[in-house]
Amino acid sequence: MIFRTDGAMSLLRTFKITSKSADSNEISHFALQRTSYAMKIHHIAALSIVIVLTAFSSANAQTAPSATAQLTAEWSSKVWAAASGGDWEVVDSLLGEVPEGKDETLTSFRTQLSSYRDHRTAETTAATASRDEAISEMNKQFKENNILQAMQSAVKAQTLSKSLDEIMYNEDVQTVLAISQREIDELCTDGNILTAQTLLYYLRTFYEGTSRRDLFEKWSDKLEKVALQVSLLRQYAPAHLHELTVERAQLLGDEPPEPYSEQASDNWKERIEDIDKRMLVRSLNTAVQEHIDEIGWGELIKGGLEAVRKFGDIPVIQESFKSAANPELQQRWIDSVDEELASSEDYLAHIPGKRVLSQILSRLLEVNELAMQLPEGMIFREFGDGAMSKLDKYSAIIWPDEYRRFQQQTEGSFVGVGIVIRENSKGEVKVVNPIEGSPAYYGGVQPDDVIIAVNGKSASGWSLNDAVDRITGPRGTGVTMTIRRHNIPEPIDIMLTRDYIKLHSVQGWWKNGLDDEGLPEWDWFVDKEHKIGYVKLTGFSEESYADMLSAIRKMQEGGQPNGLILDLRYNPGGLLPTARQISNLFVSSGTIVSGEAANGEELFRMSARPNRAYLADWPVVILINQGSASASEIVAGCVQAHNAGIIVGQRSWGKGSVQTVHQISNESNVKLTTQFYRLPSSDGGKTPGRLVHKRRGSTDWGVVPDVEVKMSPDQITQSNELRQKADMILIGNESGDRPDINDLLTKGLDPQLETALLLLRANSLSKMISDHRRAQLD
């Protein structure tokens, strides 16, 4: 049985629609190799850290602190305590009372503080101007009857406001919201469900995080239903979906996608291959027995029937199945499914659920032969996915076509070409970046390349999972990717050999270059003057802990750091044991995390080991945002509960559940949520720790930062793009120009990072003054 905690990517407030569908992820990592290091490495790392700490303590004791250092130490402690307690007003007040003194350390800090304040003032002015501009653009687009762009601008204006509720009752905004709701109904009636999905995405995003939680859930439910229809079109009516994609691109003013390829018409065959009735029945039976919500057969059967009923409502699937175009046969199918929906509860009152399901499936197959004559595997798959939709979004059947990819994710045996991809606004598969040292990296794949074919088969209509399945494969085998590159008129064929891939989850501040194996060499200090380290953790793999210790050793080579920024933003999670190890670095005793059943019964408890708390004495600031999920929330929440550091940023995603994987057949699994995890108590056990999982109707979820710092849409876009370009060293262009990573700070592009650095600089002042005085004496 496999335990995992990794969560989905955060649904951020972005304003360029990415055509998310039910079966696509924002970013898919094609390959990752997880390798375990021997415990001997951990002990060596621990020993080196202890030696440095001891040496530093002895040296510091030899020099008596000056009066300035003493006053500064008291001031620094007050700043740190106020920030840790979440009282930014006190912090702000203290920042106006920086101790007097001519020491160059204090002079430097005052300069940095002045720059920080200038950035915040400019940020506020820019946000107000951008908000007003967005409202004006909303009104302009609305008058021109461009409701998609109007809603897009409304969400942007809302995000730039002081609070999400601030403009919700603005008269013009209310008008746009009302028209959008009517437009959605009309689009669904006309069959233009792709544009309806986009509009629903904006509408749901608008209400997310507001006081109108009821409307957020209403539009979330509607979006899920429409997303299911879009998924059916993607699989069984790709030509029609392409037409809708072109139409939506015109409405949004985007460039149209690549022309439709007939090769996409039979993609559905791989999706349903090797699926049988026994696989479906066993999967749902396991769900009834094991899922944390103890859901009954009635709900699962209802969800399955509602899903397959849609076959009769979507005649455009005649692209793949000719009988689906016959209105009489469509109605026969719908009537039969409706009859099963009406009678299933009566059957369940007298017959075990497993047998009821088997009988319903048999009757559906009989009707199918007299109606639309759909493939049996198609009925089983859509019934199963519909049934599982009644559970939480992290539970799912792992079908045969998904099995190999899932095994790679859980076992760590990642083989591929080494690229990170996403879906662009046209629904195409776009390369985010090649992974350094990978076949794609050495083969010349570049960021923003668009994959238009793999081994001669068109990628038109592919989901990201489709692309993953076709690009990955056995080690040593070849694959040819055909890509479209900006400013190059003809497509380019790139032939690559698949290999094991390591995805580097531990990253530093600035990439100095690459070693002989193409692996990155990092500068681990965001501020060399104040000796403040920086680690960006992008996931929790088996290698992350050892790589983290290696980064700490590198930092200590230049002397003991005065603090550490651990950046967990956009980290979706990973392995629970790794989350425990990383948490234990900062916490020397007590609970790290516990797990419990729905009734509150404790199922496991993980405690800190004192001899593993190598960084317990380090000042640490952890950065989180809406993309921080699962294992990231365990680390941030544990550190916060034990008062072992300060959490800065925005509320995390809220994925506090544990999934167990149950084997159904040789080529299928079912993944089920079976536990929730609870963070440690923050008051020594007087009250229970928090459950971070975001459940329907919940108003309290995730990790709430001690210091909340928002980022504007422009700041998010600019900072992410700068970071990506600064980290990318292309083969053959190793000395090419890259943006200066320090622009994130000097230009105020990343206020969350800038705030974290300010707090650590303030905390390090007294030690810096003492070090400076000791250097003068020497």
Short mmCIF file of N, CA, C and O in Angstrom, two decimals, residues 420-471:
data_model
loop_
_atom_site.label_atom_id
_atom_site.label_comp_id
_atom_site.label_asym_id
_atom_site.label_seq_id
_atom_site.Cartn_x
_atom_site.Cartn_y
_atom_site.Cartn_z
N VAL A 420 9.54 19.95 -19.16
CA VAL A 420 8.37 20.37 -18.39
C VAL A 420 7.42 21.03 -19.38
O VAL A 420 7.85 21.87 -20.19
N ILE A 421 6.15 20.66 -19.34
CA ILE A 421 5.21 21.19 -20.33
C ILE A 421 3.98 21.78 -19.65
O ILE A 421 3.71 21.54 -18.48
N ARG A 422 3.24 22.54 -20.42
CA ARG A 422 1.95 23.07 -20.00
C ARG A 422 1.08 23.23 -21.24
O ARG A 422 1.56 23.08 -22.38
N GLU A 423 -0.18 23.53 -21.03
CA GLU A 423 -1.10 23.77 -22.14
C GLU A 423 -1.21 25.27 -22.35
O GLU A 423 -1.45 26.02 -21.39
N ASN A 424 -1.01 25.75 -23.57
CA ASN A 424 -1.12 27.18 -23.81
C ASN A 424 -2.56 27.59 -24.07
O ASN A 424 -3.48 26.75 -24.00
N SER A 425 -2.78 28.86 -24.34
CA SER A 425 -4.14 29.37 -24.49
C SER A 425 -4.88 28.78 -25.68
O SER A 425 -6.10 28.85 -25.76
N LYS A 426 -4.14 28.19 -26.63
CA LYS A 426 -4.76 27.56 -27.80
C LYS A 426 -5.05 26.09 -27.58
O LYS A 426 -5.53 25.41 -28.48
N GLY A 427 -4.72 25.57 -26.39
CA GLY A 427 -4.91 24.15 -26.12
C GLY A 427 -3.79 23.30 -26.65
O GLY A 427 -3.91 22.06 -26.73
N GLU A 428 -2.66 23.92 -27.03
CA GLU A 428 -1.51 23.18 -27.55
C GLU A 428 -0.55 22.81 -26.42
O GLU A 428 -0.57 23.42 -25.35
N VAL A 429 0.31 21.83 -26.69
CA VAL A 429 1.30 21.39 -25.70
C VAL A 429 2.56 22.22 -25.88
O VAL A 429 3.23 22.14 -26.92
N LYS A 430 2.89 23.00 -24.86
CA LYS A 430 4.01 23.95 -24.94
C LYS A 430 5.10 23.55 -23.95
O LYS A 430 4.82 23.16 -22.83
N VAL A 431 6.35 23.67 -24.36
CA VAL A 431 7.49 23.38 -23.49
C VAL A 431 7.73 24.57 -22.57
O VAL A 431 7.89 25.71 -23.03
N VAL A 432 7.72 24.32 -21.26
CA VAL A 432 8.09 25.35 -20.30
C VAL A 432 9.60 25.48 -20.27
O VAL A 432 10.15 26.58 -20.39
N ASN A 433 10.29 24.36 -20.13
CA ASN A 433 11.75 24.34 -20.21
C ASN A 433 12.25 22.91 -20.25
O ASN A 433 11.59 21.99 -19.76
N PRO A 434 13.42 22.70 -20.88
CA PRO A 434 14.06 21.38 -20.79
C PRO A 434 14.80 21.29 -19.46
O PRO A 434 15.26 22.30 -18.91
N ILE A 435 14.89 20.10 -18.90
CA ILE A 435 15.58 19.88 -17.63
C ILE A 435 17.07 19.70 -17.92
O ILE A 435 17.45 18.89 -18.77
N GLU A 436 17.89 20.44 -17.20
CA GLU A 436 19.32 20.41 -17.46
C GLU A 436 19.88 19.00 -17.29
O GLU A 436 19.53 18.29 -16.36
N GLY A 437 20.77 18.62 -18.22
CA GLY A 437 21.40 17.31 -18.18
C GLY A 437 20.56 16.22 -18.82
O GLY A 437 20.99 15.07 -18.86
N SER A 438 19.37 16.58 -19.31
CA SER A 438 18.46 15.58 -19.88
C SER A 438 18.67 15.46 -21.39
O SER A 438 19.31 16.32 -22.01
N PRO A 439 18.12 14.40 -22.02
CA PRO A 439 18.21 14.28 -23.48
C PRO A 439 17.63 15.49 -24.20
O PRO A 439 18.19 15.94 -25.21
N ALA A 440 16.52 16.04 -23.70
CA ALA A 440 15.91 17.21 -24.35
C ALA A 440 16.84 18.42 -24.28
O ALA A 440 16.94 19.21 -25.22
N TYR A 441 17.52 18.55 -23.15
CA TYR A 441 18.45 19.68 -22.97
C TYR A 441 19.59 19.61 -23.98
O TYR A 441 19.88 20.58 -24.68
N TYR A 442 20.21 18.44 -24.07
CA TYR A 442 21.32 18.29 -25.01
C TYR A 442 20.83 18.20 -26.45
O TYR A 442 21.60 18.44 -27.38
N GLY A 443 19.56 17.87 -26.64
CA GLY A 443 19.02 17.77 -27.99
C GLY A 443 18.58 19.10 -28.57
O GLY A 443 18.19 19.16 -29.74
N GLY A 444 18.61 20.16 -27.76
CA GLY A 444 18.31 21.50 -28.29
C GLY A 444 16.88 21.94 -28.13
O GLY A 444 16.47 22.96 -28.73
N VAL A 445 16.07 21.24 -27.35
CA VAL A 445 14.70 21.71 -27.08
C VAL A 445 14.79 23.01 -26.28
O VAL A 445 15.61 23.15 -25.37
N GLN A 446 13.94 23.98 -26.62
CA GLN A 446 13.99 25.29 -25.98
C GLN A 446 12.65 25.66 -25.34
O GLN A 446 11.61 25.13 -25.74
N PRO A 447 12.69 26.56 -24.35
CA PRO A 447 11.44 27.05 -23.78
C PRO A 447 10.55 27.66 -24.86
O PRO A 447 11.04 28.26 -25.82
N ASP A 448 9.24 27.48 -24.71
CA ASP A 448 8.22 28.01 -25.61
C ASP A 448 8.08 27.24 -26.91
O ASP A 448 7.26 27.60 -27.76
N ASP A 449 8.89 26.18 -27.12
CA ASP A 449 8.63 25.31 -28.26
C ASP A 449 7.24 24.70 -28.11
O ASP A 449 6.83 24.33 -27.01
N VAL A 450 6.53 24.56 -29.22
CA VAL A 450 5.21 23.93 -29.22
C VAL A 450 5.32 22.57 -29.90
O VAL A 450 5.80 22.47 -31.03
N ILE A 451 4.90 21.53 -29.19
CA ILE A 451 4.99 20.16 -29.73
C ILE A 451 3.78 19.92 -30.63
O ILE A 451 2.63 19.95 -30.16
N ILE A 452 4.03 19.70 -31.91
CA ILE A 452 2.92 19.52 -32.84
C ILE A 452 2.77 18.07 -33.30
O ILE A 452 1.75 17.69 -33.89
N ALA A 453 3.78 17.23 -33.00
CA ALA A 453 3.67 15.81 -33.35
C ALA A 453 4.73 15.03 -32.59
O ALA A 453 5.77 15.57 -32.20
N VAL A 454 4.45 13.75 -32.36
CA VAL A 454 5.40 12.83 -31.73
C VAL A 454 5.43 11.55 -32.55
O VAL A 454 4.39 10.93 -32.79
N ASN A 455 6.62 11.20 -33.03
CA ASN A 455 6.78 10.03 -33.90
C ASN A 455 5.82 10.06 -35.08
O ASN A 455 5.23 9.06 -35.48
N GLY A 456 5.64 11.26 -35.63
CA GLY A 456 4.81 11.43 -36.81
C GLY A 456 3.33 11.53 -36.54
O GLY A 456 2.54 11.78 -37.46
N LYS A 457 2.90 11.36 -35.29
CA LYS A 457 1.48 11.41 -34.95
C LYS A 457 1.14 12.81 -34.44
O LYS A 457 1.77 13.30 -33.50
N SER A 458 0.15 13.44 -35.04
CA SER A 458 -0.22 14.81 -34.68
C SER A 458 -0.63 14.91 -33.22
O SER A 458 -1.31 14.04 -32.68
N ALA A 459 -0.21 16.01 -32.58
CA ALA A 459 -0.57 16.27 -31.18
C ALA A 459 -1.84 17.09 -31.06
O ALA A 459 -2.22 17.49 -29.96
N SER A 460 -2.51 17.32 -32.16
CA SER A 460 -3.75 18.10 -32.14
C SER A 460 -4.78 17.43 -31.24
O SER A 460 -5.07 16.25 -31.37
N GLY A 461 -5.33 18.21 -30.31
CA GLY A 461 -6.35 17.68 -29.41
C GLY A 461 -5.83 16.91 -28.22
O GLY A 461 -6.61 16.43 -27.41
N TRP A 462 -4.52 16.80 -28.07
CA TRP A 462 -3.97 16.05 -26.95
C TRP A 462 -4.12 16.79 -25.64
O TRP A 462 -3.98 18.01 -25.58
N SER A 463 -4.38 16.05 -24.59
CA SER A 463 -4.23 16.59 -23.24
C SER A 463 -2.76 16.47 -22.86
O SER A 463 -1.96 15.82 -23.56
N LEU A 464 -2.39 17.05 -21.74
CA LEU A 464 -1.00 16.91 -21.28
C LEU A 464 -0.67 15.45 -20.98
O LEU A 464 0.45 14.99 -21.23
N ASN A 465 -1.64 14.72 -20.42
CA ASN A 465 -1.41 13.31 -20.14
C ASN A 465 -1.19 12.51 -21.43
O ASN A 465 -0.39 11.57 -21.46
N ASP A 466 -1.93 12.87 -22.48
CA ASP A 466 -1.71 12.21 -23.78
C ASP A 466 -0.26 12.42 -24.23
O ASP A 466 0.40 11.50 -24.72
N ALA A 467 0.21 13.66 -24.08
CA ALA A 467 1.58 13.97 -24.51
C ALA A 467 2.59 13.19 -23.68
O ALA A 467 3.57 12.65 -24.22
N VAL A 468 2.37 13.12 -22.36
CA VAL A 468 3.28 12.38 -21.49
C VAL A 468 3.36 10.92 -21.93
O VAL A 468 4.45 10.34 -22.04
N ASP A 469 2.21 10.31 -22.18
CA ASP A 469 2.18 8.90 -22.54
C ASP A 469 2.94 8.61 -23.83
O ASP A 469 3.56 7.55 -23.97
N ARG A 470 2.89 9.55 -24.77
CA ARG A 470 3.50 9.29 -26.07
C ARG A 470 4.98 9.67 -26.13
O ARG A 470 5.72 9.14 -26.95
N ILE A 471 5.39 10.59 -25.27
CA ILE A 471 6.79 11.00 -25.29
C ILE A 471 7.65 10.11 -24.39
O ILE A 471 8.81 9.83 -24.71
#
